[in-house]
Every structure is written in C-alpha cells, then in structure tokens.
Amino acid sequence: MNRRLFCTGSASVAILTAAASISGCRGRPGDLQLLGNYGGRDFPLIIDTHVHTFNGSDLQVSKFISKVAVNEVDSSAVRFIARVFGPILEFIVWNLSPSATKESDLLDRYIAEQIAQIQFDQTRTRNQEDQYQIAKRELERATIEAIETTGDSVERLREPIESLSEEEQALSSLLNMPDTYEELFVRSPEEAGLSDHVQKLRAAQRFLVEMFQYRHVSTIRYFKTYSSDHFAVDLATPCLVDYDWWLDDGNPTASRIPSQIEVNEKIAALSHGRVHPFAPFDPFRQVLWDKHGIGGFSPIETVKDAIENRGYLGVKLYPPMGFGVFGNATISHGDRSVWDGKKLHPVSQDSQFAKNLDNALDQLYEYCERNGVAVMAHSNPSNLSDKDFAPLLDIEHWQTLYDKYAVSGSFGHFNGLGNGDDENRWKEFVNLLNDDSGANQRFADASYFRNVLHRQEDLITVLRQVLFKPDGNPSPVMEKLMFGSDWKMLLMEVDSSAYLASMIDILNRADQQLIEAGFDRNLVKDVLGHNAIEFLGLRRGKPARERLAAFYEKYQIEDPLWMRKVDEQDS
C-alpha cells in the first residue's frame, strides 16, 4: 500500500536540536525538573516496580501485534484493528515516533542550554501536541485508505458511534479522535455512559497515541496520572524490553536497544531521581553473541554498563518470548524440545540451545547476585510469542533459579493473581513466596491486576487467601507483595487512571480485616513502598543505593525525596 507520510516538523524541536551534533553531551540538569516539584513530603512512600514509558520505535510493533497481541485482547473489534493496521502501524510509528537518538539529542540541548523551567514546560507542551496531531492525522489517513479498499462509506463512520457495528465502531474510533492530546485523557461523563465495548476502544485510542510520544512526555503523563492531593509516586522503574530475536530474527527496532538505554539515562537524570529504569536482558541474544559473535551487542555487558554507570536499578526478563527464567536444559516439557521447528535463528535448533540459554542466564544471575541487582520477570503464561512456550512459565523454572542463586527476584504480574486467572498457578507462586528458605529474595508485583479496576470484591477475597496462612497467621506475602501498575500497557483498560487510588482503597480494606483479626499491620505502607525497598536494595549501605548516590553526584542531583523517606522508615 502506498503510504503518504504526513511529515511535519515542530519549530521548537528544530530550534533546540539545530546543534544536536553535541550528541552524547554529559551536562547536568541543574534546576531543570522534568517532573517539576511535587508536594509529596507527607505522603506515604510509593514505588512503582513495574511501568513502561517506551514508544512505538522501541518495539517490534507489527510482529508483536500479529504474533502476540491478537491472542490476548478480549475485544473482537480490537483484534480486527490489529489485523488490519498491524503492518501499517509499524511503518507509521517507526517513521513518526521520536527515535531514541532524536530524543537524546533534544534532552542534551535542554541540559546544554540550561533551559529555564518555564521554557521547558512550554516547549514540551508544544512537542507533545505536535506528536498527537501527527498520530491523529496519520491514523485517520490510514483508516480512510482501509475503508476505501473495502468500498465502505467514510460518512457512515461519522454517525453516532453507538449506531454502528462493532467493527465499524473500531474504525470510527480512529476516524473521530479528540481535538487535542489533553482532551484524549479526559474521561468525560458522556464516555462513561457509552457501552463497555466503545469505552474499551477509547482506552485503546489512548494507548495507541502514546506509541507516538516522546518518552519523557510519557513519563510526565504517567506521574501526572498517579498524583493527587493525597498521594504521588516517589519512584518508578520503567522496564525496557528486547524482543528482536524472538519476533523478527534479529532485525532491530527503529530505536535500537543501546540508544534506548542512553535516552532513559537522561530521563532519569532530568527526573532528579524519581525514575530509575530496568535494563533488558535477552539470553537468546547472549547465546548468539557468545557463540557466533552476532546479535549487535553483548546483553550482559550492556546490563553492567546500565547498572554501574547510567542510573539503572535492575534487569527485566521476558520469558514468554521463549525461555524459562532458568532450568531450560534440566526441565523437560515433553519428548521434543519446545523450540523444535520454530521459525527462529538456526542456532535455536541446536541440541545445546537450552543449555546455552542457561549459560547466558548464569552470566546474568552471577552478576546480579554479586552486585545486589534486582531482577523482574514476566511470570504469567501470557503474551507468548508461541503457544508451545507456555510451559516455560511454570513454577519449576523459578524454583530451579532459587535453588542456585540468591538473587532478588520479582514475579511480574504475580502469575495472574489479580485477574481471576488459574488459581492453581498463582497458588504455586504463593507457596514459593512463603517458603522460608531464602524467602527474603523473593517478591511479586501487583501490576495490571484487572480486578483492581473491575472486580474489587473478588480481589479482596483472593488477597485474604494470600495474606493469611492456613493456621490464620499472617503469611510472608505481606512482606513480598509490591505495587506495580504496568502503565502504559494499562492504558488499554477503561479507567486505568484510577488504578493507584483503587489499589490504595483495596489495601485499606484488607488492613481493616487484619486489624479485626487481631494483627497490627500496615499493608498500604508495605505494598506501596516498604517491600520494594528490600527488593531494589535502597537502604543505606546497599550496593544499589551506593550506585545511585554516585549517579546523583555525577549529575549533581540532590538526594530525592524517596531516599529521605526510606531513611526515615529505618530510623
């Protein structure tokens, strides 16, 4: 299909990047605050251990949609959009989303020019609106082209959305977007009165548009979403992902991983310590690098550099792509290798592939255990690149990891505990958290728990099972469960902006039940922040804390508020 790129330039970006040949400048943010000042001094400590601020140029958009996303969403109309627009969307997003290099140059200019806060805020507002208008026009253009090929009427889709079929509603949602970026994120009373299906499409709009944004704009959007007169996120850990070799035979994303690492370092500095990312690690890429000298870069060396020099707090693994967190060579899942016959690089068909994956993971875990680096891995059997990889998410792989290493690890999404998923699966993970041997190294995050938003009573019932042992005493899970949002993926949910407030409400109700049972606990304090202190290693004297102190010294950043709150809790 001929794509007529609507190329527009922002005057503000052009001015600030005219001298971007200073790429890689190591300036200091000075008084410039990406997130501005916030009045969180008397608020409870809140740490989000699972969040994303990537844009579409960081992802394998087409392959992720066609291989993964279409199997996950519960809306036929959203699946319809995914099938129709997947390849087109990647073309548009990769060409029109700010690349990591472009954004790095822009942030370098902000720092080098010592731009005033008010000028930064004005420039950022113009830039985010420019990106929204690009997204809006290009999505409308692509929609019109798709409609014209089917012979349908564009005018028909201008009619009230509730009068259309579900597929027409999906197209209409892309053809009739709000006028401005800020309007997109206002959930009006009119929208709340629409059908569940249409509200899901509106949520999908928000997610889709964020794929076109600057990462630092998305970071601001995230913090703005989860701030109120009573709470604000003190520290967030945006997680980067590496799907290249599992989804597209090593073809890189428009913004390559090393460039993503660099731009997120600058966002961390400009956030004055409220953002510290997790670096991605793909054992498949490490195998290719170690055995054949291909893959573009060494994942383990990239992780070390990010942790030691760039303000990163941990490492993100994504097992649903095609590997277990450990024990790939020792745990059998049938007569054949789960990788047999898959359309992956030929090295995956080698009889030693599973062992080589474990050797790559050995490198990671040895480093993380020795240096006090947190590791978080997606633990749900969801977002699989191939359905045959589901057994690689089984509990045995985690148990094998903890049998060998005392790494500080987190079960991302807690194996579906908050979504009404298979009870037998998440109970296995609860048992692993309750295991006293090395239990202080095991954690789980409450990210993308759909029932936080939609079925709170069901979640409270589940939490009652999880937080108490069969003998009625509190379980160690109280000290292991951490807050996570999974924003911006959470944008796909209706009313995602209520996630943190709803989580606080649920924890308060669970606290009341504990008090009635005779136990003096504070789940709000523990889950929202205290447990993450241990997971991330944020106390004085811990290696992670010392690395962050060196990062702040490098950029001449004052100790952030979260650090003072941590020290006050320990005093």
XYZ file of C-alpha atoms in Angstrom:
571
model
C 0.000 0.000 0.000
C 1.321 3.466 -0.848
C 1.816 5.359 2.377
C 1.844 9.124 2.089
C 3.762 10.150 5.138
C 2.449 13.280 6.722
C 5.799 14.740 7.732
C 5.552 17.722 9.986
C 8.241 19.422 11.972
C 7.942 21.173 15.258
C 9.633 24.550 15.205
C 10.524 24.163 18.853
C 12.251 20.834 18.220
C 14.081 22.220 15.213
C 15.422 25.184 17.167
C 16.543 23.107 20.120
C 18.143 20.373 18.032
C 19.812 22.544 15.417
C 23.146 21.978 17.116
C 22.481 18.386 18.111
C 25.939 17.442 16.908
C 26.766 17.740 20.608
C 25.247 14.248 20.829
C 26.239 12.446 23.996
C 26.994 15.600 25.964
C 27.308 14.888 29.664
C 25.734 18.040 31.015
C 23.902 18.311 34.300
C 20.207 19.106 34.676
C 20.769 21.902 37.178
C 17.447 23.383 38.266
C 15.541 21.884 35.327
C 12.944 19.421 36.643
C 11.370 17.069 34.124
C 8.569 16.386 36.590
C 8.533 19.717 38.399
C 8.285 19.912 42.161
C 5.681 17.806 43.924
C 4.258 18.092 47.396
C 4.794 14.515 48.455
C 6.681 15.173 51.690
C 3.882 13.945 53.957
C 2.529 11.302 51.582
C 3.233 7.582 52.045
C 6.262 6.257 50.147
C 5.076 4.909 46.773
C 7.361 2.926 44.475
C 6.060 1.553 41.175
C 8.179 -1.504 40.395
C 6.596 -2.262 37.005
C 5.980 0.528 34.495
C 6.759 1.276 30.826
C 7.427 4.564 29.061
C 8.681 3.243 25.692
C 7.238 4.462 22.406
C 6.497 2.592 19.195
C 10.004 2.989 17.778
C 11.289 0.852 20.685
C 9.074 -2.138 19.849
C 8.606 -4.826 17.201
C 5.160 -3.385 16.546
C 3.961 -5.458 13.596
C 5.234 -8.827 14.832
C 4.114 -8.218 18.407
C 0.605 -7.426 17.197
C 0.378 -10.351 14.770
C 2.078 -12.986 16.949
C 1.154 -11.897 20.463
C -1.436 -9.153 20.958
C -4.211 -10.598 18.789
C -4.244 -13.661 21.038
C -4.536 -11.637 24.253
C -7.212 -8.967 23.828
C -10.825 -9.812 24.666
C -12.362 -7.483 22.083
C -13.108 -8.753 18.577
C -13.074 -5.192 17.267
C -9.624 -4.506 18.736
C -8.402 -7.750 17.163
C -9.882 -6.550 13.893
C -7.897 -3.294 14.124
C -4.751 -5.271 14.960
C -5.122 -7.459 11.867
C -5.918 -4.566 9.540
C -3.457 -1.997 10.825
C -0.547 -4.027 12.251
C 1.956 -3.660 9.371
C 0.789 -0.122 8.513
C 1.030 0.897 12.151
C 4.651 -0.191 12.419
C 5.507 1.813 9.286
C 3.808 4.930 10.637
C 5.075 4.626 14.203
C 8.664 3.803 13.272
C 8.815 6.790 10.936
C 6.962 9.328 13.043
C 7.647 8.453 16.678
C 10.688 10.257 18.088
C 13.646 7.901 17.857
C 15.777 7.379 20.942
C 18.640 9.213 19.239
C 16.471 12.199 18.335
C 15.125 12.404 21.863
C 18.623 12.081 23.367
C 19.788 14.998 21.244
C 16.798 17.057 22.339
C 17.429 16.342 26.035
C 21.111 17.137 25.557
C 20.086 20.515 24.216
C 17.787 21.159 27.154
C 20.706 20.470 29.504
C 23.420 22.243 27.497
C 21.311 25.375 27.085
C 20.328 25.301 30.787
C 16.827 25.994 29.514
C 14.551 27.702 32.041
C 11.783 25.581 33.583
C 9.016 27.677 32.048
C 10.602 27.405 28.598
C 10.958 23.653 29.007
C 7.307 23.296 30.029
C 6.157 25.386 27.054
C 8.372 23.503 24.591
C 7.328 20.130 25.939
C 3.648 21.079 25.667
C 4.116 22.098 22.023
C 6.073 18.941 21.243
C 3.518 16.600 22.800
C 0.694 18.312 20.920
C 2.668 18.119 17.645
C 3.134 14.382 18.141
C -0.554 13.939 18.929
C -1.601 15.774 15.772
C 0.780 13.610 13.729
C -0.725 10.467 15.251
C -4.269 11.719 14.768
C -3.793 12.676 11.111
C -1.896 9.543 10.147
C -4.327 7.182 11.871
C -7.251 8.954 10.214
C -5.478 8.761 6.854
C -4.742 5.046 7.255
C -8.343 4.422 8.312
C -9.754 6.210 5.265
C -7.485 4.213 2.968
C -8.595 0.972 4.632
C -12.258 1.940 4.260
C -11.830 2.884 0.609
C -10.333 -0.526 -0.216
C -13.459 -2.233 1.165
C -15.885 0.073 -0.642
C -17.481 1.195 2.629
C -18.553 4.772 3.294
C -16.437 7.143 5.344
C -19.526 9.243 6.026
C -21.226 6.245 7.569
C -18.482 6.196 10.233
C -19.189 9.835 11.128
C -22.579 8.800 12.530
C -23.092 8.324 16.320
C -20.794 5.508 17.349
C -23.445 3.533 19.218
C -25.407 3.115 15.961
C -22.532 1.258 14.251
C -21.483 -2.379 14.195
C -18.538 -3.360 16.396
C -16.055 -3.343 13.502
C -17.426 -0.011 12.310
C -17.070 1.325 15.842
C -13.406 0.278 15.808
C -12.775 2.213 12.599
C -14.842 5.140 13.822
C -12.728 5.409 16.977
C -9.664 6.071 14.808
C -11.503 8.412 12.467
C -13.053 10.621 15.146
C -10.356 11.283 17.727
C -10.413 14.208 20.208
C -9.030 17.525 19.008
C -6.114 17.733 21.454
C -3.766 15.470 23.390
C -5.056 16.623 26.770
C -8.690 16.054 25.726
C -7.792 12.460 24.894
C -7.038 11.769 28.561
C -10.179 13.363 29.972
C -12.778 10.675 30.597
C -15.983 12.650 30.160
C -19.373 11.749 31.671
C -20.540 11.109 28.100
C -17.842 8.488 27.600
C -18.701 6.802 30.903
C -22.252 6.396 29.601
C -21.209 4.553 26.453
C -21.187 0.765 26.084
C -18.291 -1.233 27.574
C -17.128 -2.053 24.064
C -16.906 1.594 22.986
C -15.178 2.549 26.232
C -12.543 -0.123 25.535
C -11.994 1.385 22.107
C -11.489 4.810 23.715
C -8.927 3.249 26.041
C -7.183 1.684 23.037
C -7.015 5.178 21.480
C -5.018 6.425 24.451
C -2.626 3.505 24.313
C -2.133 3.862 20.568
C -1.435 7.585 20.706
C 1.167 7.113 23.439
C 3.149 4.983 20.974
C 3.831 8.225 19.043
C 5.008 10.266 22.026
C 8.389 11.291 23.352
C 9.416 9.012 26.201
C 9.919 11.926 28.573
C 6.418 13.179 27.704
C 5.017 9.739 28.527
C 6.977 9.838 31.786
C 5.324 13.141 32.680
C 1.923 11.733 31.671
C 2.465 8.735 33.950
C 3.387 10.807 37.020
C 0.543 13.235 36.366
C -1.899 10.310 36.137
C -0.906 8.904 39.518
C -0.702 12.105 41.552
C -3.410 13.634 43.729
C -3.862 15.763 46.839
C -3.244 12.639 48.928
C -0.602 10.584 47.117
C 2.098 10.707 44.452
C 4.563 8.173 43.066
C 8.016 8.835 44.541
C 9.995 6.390 42.399
C 9.184 4.481 39.204
C 11.256 1.837 37.423
C 10.432 1.874 33.677
C 11.230 -1.509 32.139
C 12.844 -1.864 28.716
C 12.233 -4.991 26.604
C 14.194 -6.820 23.913
C 12.080 -8.946 21.520
C 14.275 -8.671 18.403
C 15.483 -12.257 18.042
C 12.258 -13.924 19.151
C 9.888 -11.924 16.957
C 11.871 -10.758 13.928
C 15.034 -12.850 13.532
C 17.227 -10.139 14.997
C 16.036 -7.264 12.834
C 16.332 -4.276 15.168
C 13.602 -1.881 16.144
C 13.712 1.660 14.767
C 15.323 2.715 18.065
C 17.954 0.151 18.938
C 18.475 -1.102 22.486
C 21.752 0.787 23.183
C 20.087 4.056 22.114
C 17.101 3.287 24.341
C 19.481 2.709 27.248
C 21.081 6.110 26.642
C 17.905 8.182 26.369
C 16.446 6.628 29.509
C 19.596 7.553 31.430
C 18.971 11.193 30.524
C 15.327 10.952 31.557
C 16.480 9.510 34.896
C 18.828 12.460 35.402
C 16.211 15.036 34.442
C 13.705 13.364 36.779
C 16.081 14.127 39.676
C 15.918 10.573 40.919
C 12.212 9.778 40.543
C 12.899 7.481 37.562
C 15.427 4.638 37.534
C 14.899 2.076 34.749
C 15.346 -1.676 34.398
C 17.617 -2.766 31.536
C 16.513 -5.616 29.237
C 18.343 -8.929 29.043
C 17.646 -11.480 26.315
C 19.518 -14.805 26.759
C 18.914 -15.671 23.084
C 20.888 -12.590 22.013
C 23.607 -13.510 24.534
C 23.894 -17.016 23.053
C 24.277 -15.572 19.568
C 26.893 -13.097 20.801
C 28.876 -15.697 22.757
C 28.755 -18.487 20.186
C 28.733 -16.655 16.859
C 29.711 -13.044 17.514
C 26.375 -11.784 16.184
C 23.416 -10.080 17.809
C 24.596 -6.488 17.644
C 25.890 -6.194 21.216
C 26.564 -8.216 24.355
C 23.471 -8.078 26.599
C 25.431 -8.769 29.778
C 27.942 -6.005 29.092
C 25.088 -3.630 28.242
C 23.389 -4.515 31.538
C 26.601 -3.951 33.500
C 27.114 -0.534 31.906
C 23.491 0.479 32.563
C 23.632 -0.621 36.216
C 27.079 0.747 37.044
C 27.113 3.977 35.050
C 23.652 5.041 33.889
C 21.344 5.047 36.902
C 19.577 1.743 36.195
C 18.187 -0.150 39.181
C 17.540 -3.631 37.808
C 17.070 -6.049 34.929
C 13.900 -7.043 33.065
C 13.426 -10.541 31.613
C 10.585 -11.535 29.295
C 10.260 -15.356 29.389
C 7.022 -15.514 27.298
C 9.190 -14.784 24.272
C 10.623 -18.310 24.534
C 12.759 -19.192 27.571
C 12.444 -20.179 31.212
C 13.966 -17.970 33.904
C 16.325 -20.928 34.498
C 16.467 -24.697 34.091
C 15.874 -24.689 30.339
C 18.207 -27.666 29.953
C 17.147 -29.620 33.040
C 13.348 -29.341 32.995
C 11.617 -31.444 30.363
C 8.362 -30.379 28.736
C 7.721 -33.439 26.589
C 9.575 -35.646 24.154
C 10.657 -32.777 21.912
C 12.377 -29.501 22.544
C 9.843 -26.680 22.739
C 11.971 -24.850 20.155
C 11.883 -27.662 17.560
C 10.645 -26.420 14.198
C 10.083 -22.850 15.319
C 10.854 -20.076 12.846
C 13.806 -18.748 14.777
C 17.518 -18.344 14.055
C 19.041 -21.813 13.241
C 21.040 -21.755 16.480
C 17.733 -22.468 18.256
C 17.632 -25.901 16.590
C 20.988 -26.874 18.054
C 20.762 -29.694 20.612
C 22.670 -27.489 23.078
C 20.372 -24.483 22.738
C 18.655 -24.990 26.107
C 21.998 -25.400 27.849
C 23.335 -22.316 26.095
C 20.325 -20.302 27.283
C 21.058 -21.355 30.856
C 24.736 -20.456 30.431
C 23.676 -16.988 29.292
C 21.343 -16.663 32.284
C 24.161 -17.864 34.554
C 26.162 -14.815 33.496
C 23.274 -12.551 34.443
C 22.418 -14.120 37.795
C 26.029 -14.391 38.922
C 26.452 -10.675 38.260
C 23.145 -9.701 39.904
C 23.736 -11.830 42.996
C 27.272 -10.496 43.441
C 26.258 -6.858 42.958
C 22.831 -6.690 44.589
C 20.897 -6.096 41.357
C 17.138 -6.720 41.272
C 15.625 -8.910 38.536
C 11.996 -8.804 37.438
C 10.481 -11.308 35.007
C 7.024 -11.577 33.467
C 5.554 -14.617 35.255
C 2.152 -15.043 33.550
C 1.712 -17.507 30.667
C 0.529 -14.543 28.587
C 1.969 -12.523 25.689
C 3.567 -15.714 24.388
C 5.423 -15.468 21.089
C 4.351 -19.104 20.532
C 1.739 -21.095 22.457
C 4.189 -24.002 22.828
C 6.323 -21.815 25.090
C 3.695 -21.717 27.863
C 5.394 -24.479 29.951
C 8.491 -22.293 30.183
C 6.491 -20.090 32.583
C 5.916 -22.980 35.025
C 6.933 -22.662 38.679
C 9.680 -25.287 38.321
C 11.840 -22.825 36.402
C 11.649 -20.303 39.241
C 12.346 -22.978 41.827
C 15.429 -24.054 39.871
C 16.628 -20.455 39.809
C 16.289 -20.047 43.580
C 17.916 -23.430 44.220
C 21.122 -22.000 42.719
C 21.026 -18.221 43.161
C 20.047 -15.798 45.928
C 19.024 -13.068 43.514
C 16.413 -10.509 44.463
C 13.702 -11.550 42.008
C 10.127 -10.477 41.388
C 7.270 -12.379 39.764
C 5.940 -9.766 37.349
C 2.101 -9.723 37.472
C 2.136 -12.374 40.254
C 1.147 -15.071 37.764
C -2.293 -13.586 37.147
C -3.413 -13.472 40.778
C -5.232 -10.181 40.247
C -7.015 -11.187 37.040
C -9.037 -14.186 38.154
C -6.592 -16.488 36.344
C -5.917 -20.153 37.133
C -5.936 -20.383 40.926
C -3.671 -23.429 40.969
C -0.958 -21.496 39.116
C -0.780 -18.453 41.360
C -1.060 -20.588 44.498
C 2.195 -22.291 43.456
C 3.864 -18.893 43.392
C 2.341 -18.009 46.772
C 3.870 -21.187 48.197
C 7.254 -20.226 46.792
C 6.993 -16.804 48.434
C 6.008 -18.459 51.725
C 8.989 -20.827 51.625
C 11.250 -19.736 54.486
C 14.487 -20.769 52.754
C 15.889 -17.604 51.205
C 12.396 -16.101 51.182
C 13.730 -12.587 51.613
C 14.953 -12.756 47.991
C 11.504 -13.452 46.526
C 8.914 -10.849 45.641
C 5.863 -10.328 43.413
C 4.314 -7.230 41.926
C 0.649 -6.322 41.724
C 0.841 -4.923 38.196
C -2.008 -4.952 35.684
C -4.406 -6.579 38.149
C -7.610 -6.067 36.166
C -9.688 -6.773 39.251
C -8.276 -3.650 40.906
C -10.425 -1.725 38.434
C -13.310 -4.043 37.685
C -13.895 -6.708 40.376
C -12.554 -5.426 43.658
C -14.514 -7.805 45.880
C -13.075 -10.788 44.008
C -9.556 -9.424 44.518
C -10.107 -8.827 48.229
C -11.278 -12.444 48.568
C -8.107 -13.635 46.840
C -5.901 -11.376 48.958
C -7.487 -12.819 52.089
C -6.304 -16.274 50.961
C -2.854 -14.984 50.093
C -2.166 -12.818 53.140
C -3.033 -15.471 55.715
C -1.574 -18.931 56.249
C -3.982 -21.857 56.789
C -3.366 -21.538 60.555
C -4.712 -17.967 60.475
C -1.401 -16.196 60.957
C -0.123 -13.570 58.513
C 1.880 -15.022 55.646
C 5.267 -13.747 54.403
C 3.474 -12.495 51.286
C 2.664 -9.359 53.283
C 6.372 -8.549 53.113
C 6.782 -9.625 49.471
C 3.896 -8.044 47.541
C 4.784 -4.754 45.822
C 2.863 -2.123 43.928
C 3.201 -2.105 40.155
C 0.981 -0.562 37.519
C 2.245 -1.825 34.135
C 1.419 1.590 32.734
C 1.440 2.269 29.671
C 0.112 -1.214 28.867
C -2.559 -0.489 31.494
C -3.911 2.268 29.251
C -5.751 -0.494 27.402
C -8.070 -0.757 30.415
C -11.068 1.502 30.895
C -10.477 3.967 33.747
C -6.804 2.996 34.089
C -6.140 6.364 35.756
C -7.955 5.064 38.847
C -5.532 2.163 39.340
C -3.428 3.576 42.173
C -6.370 5.091 44.069
C -8.297 1.815 43.754
C -5.254 -0.165 44.918
C -4.961 2.061 47.999
C -8.660 1.546 48.743
C -8.318 -2.237 48.467
C -5.250 -2.289 50.727
C -7.026 -0.125 53.303
C -9.910 -2.580 53.361
C -7.517 -5.515 53.677
C -5.778 -3.664 56.537
C -9.104 -3.336 58.322
C -9.638 -7.087 58.061
C -6.192 -7.674 59.556
C -6.985 -5.354 62.456
C -10.270 -7.162 63.070
C -8.320 -10.443 63.140
C -6.047 -9.017 65.812
C -2.967 -8.209 63.719
C -1.275 -4.815 63.655
C -0.111 -4.419 60.059
C 0.024 -1.613 57.519
C -0.428 -3.087 54.062
C -0.726 0.345 52.470
C 2.759 1.191 53.723
C 4.233 -2.244 52.963
C 2.810 -2.866 49.482
C 3.038 0.686 48.167
C 6.679 1.202 49.089
C 8.269 -0.568 52.030
C 8.574 -4.013 50.422
C 10.158 -2.526 47.306
C 12.916 -1.014 49.462
C 14.148 -4.542 50.128
C 13.612 -5.783 46.571
C 15.507 -2.881 44.988
C 18.183 -2.623 47.698
C 17.502 1.017 48.561
C 18.711 1.093 52.158
C 21.912 2.826 53.210
C 24.994 0.690 52.618
C 23.375 -1.481 49.942
C 25.212 -1.668 46.570
C 22.223 -0.287 44.626
C 21.938 2.700 46.982
C 25.650 3.434 46.607
C 25.423 3.254 42.804
C 22.525 5.697 42.783
C 24.432 8.052 45.084
C 27.293 8.019 42.549
C 24.795 8.719 39.748
C 23.409 11.715 41.654
C 26.920 13.004 42.251
C 27.742 12.632 38.556
C 24.740 14.756 37.598
C 24.910 16.984 40.702
C 21.414 15.940 41.798
C 20.223 16.404 45.365
C 19.054 13.331 47.241
C 15.479 12.650 46.051
C 12.539 12.596 48.421
C 12.162 8.814 48.213
C 15.662 8.444 49.696
C 14.769 10.594 52.690
C 11.541 8.635 53.197
C 13.466 5.339 53.126
C 15.927 6.613 55.724
C 13.125 7.899 57.948
C 11.409 4.490 57.863
C 14.644 2.862 59.021
C 15.420 5.429 61.743
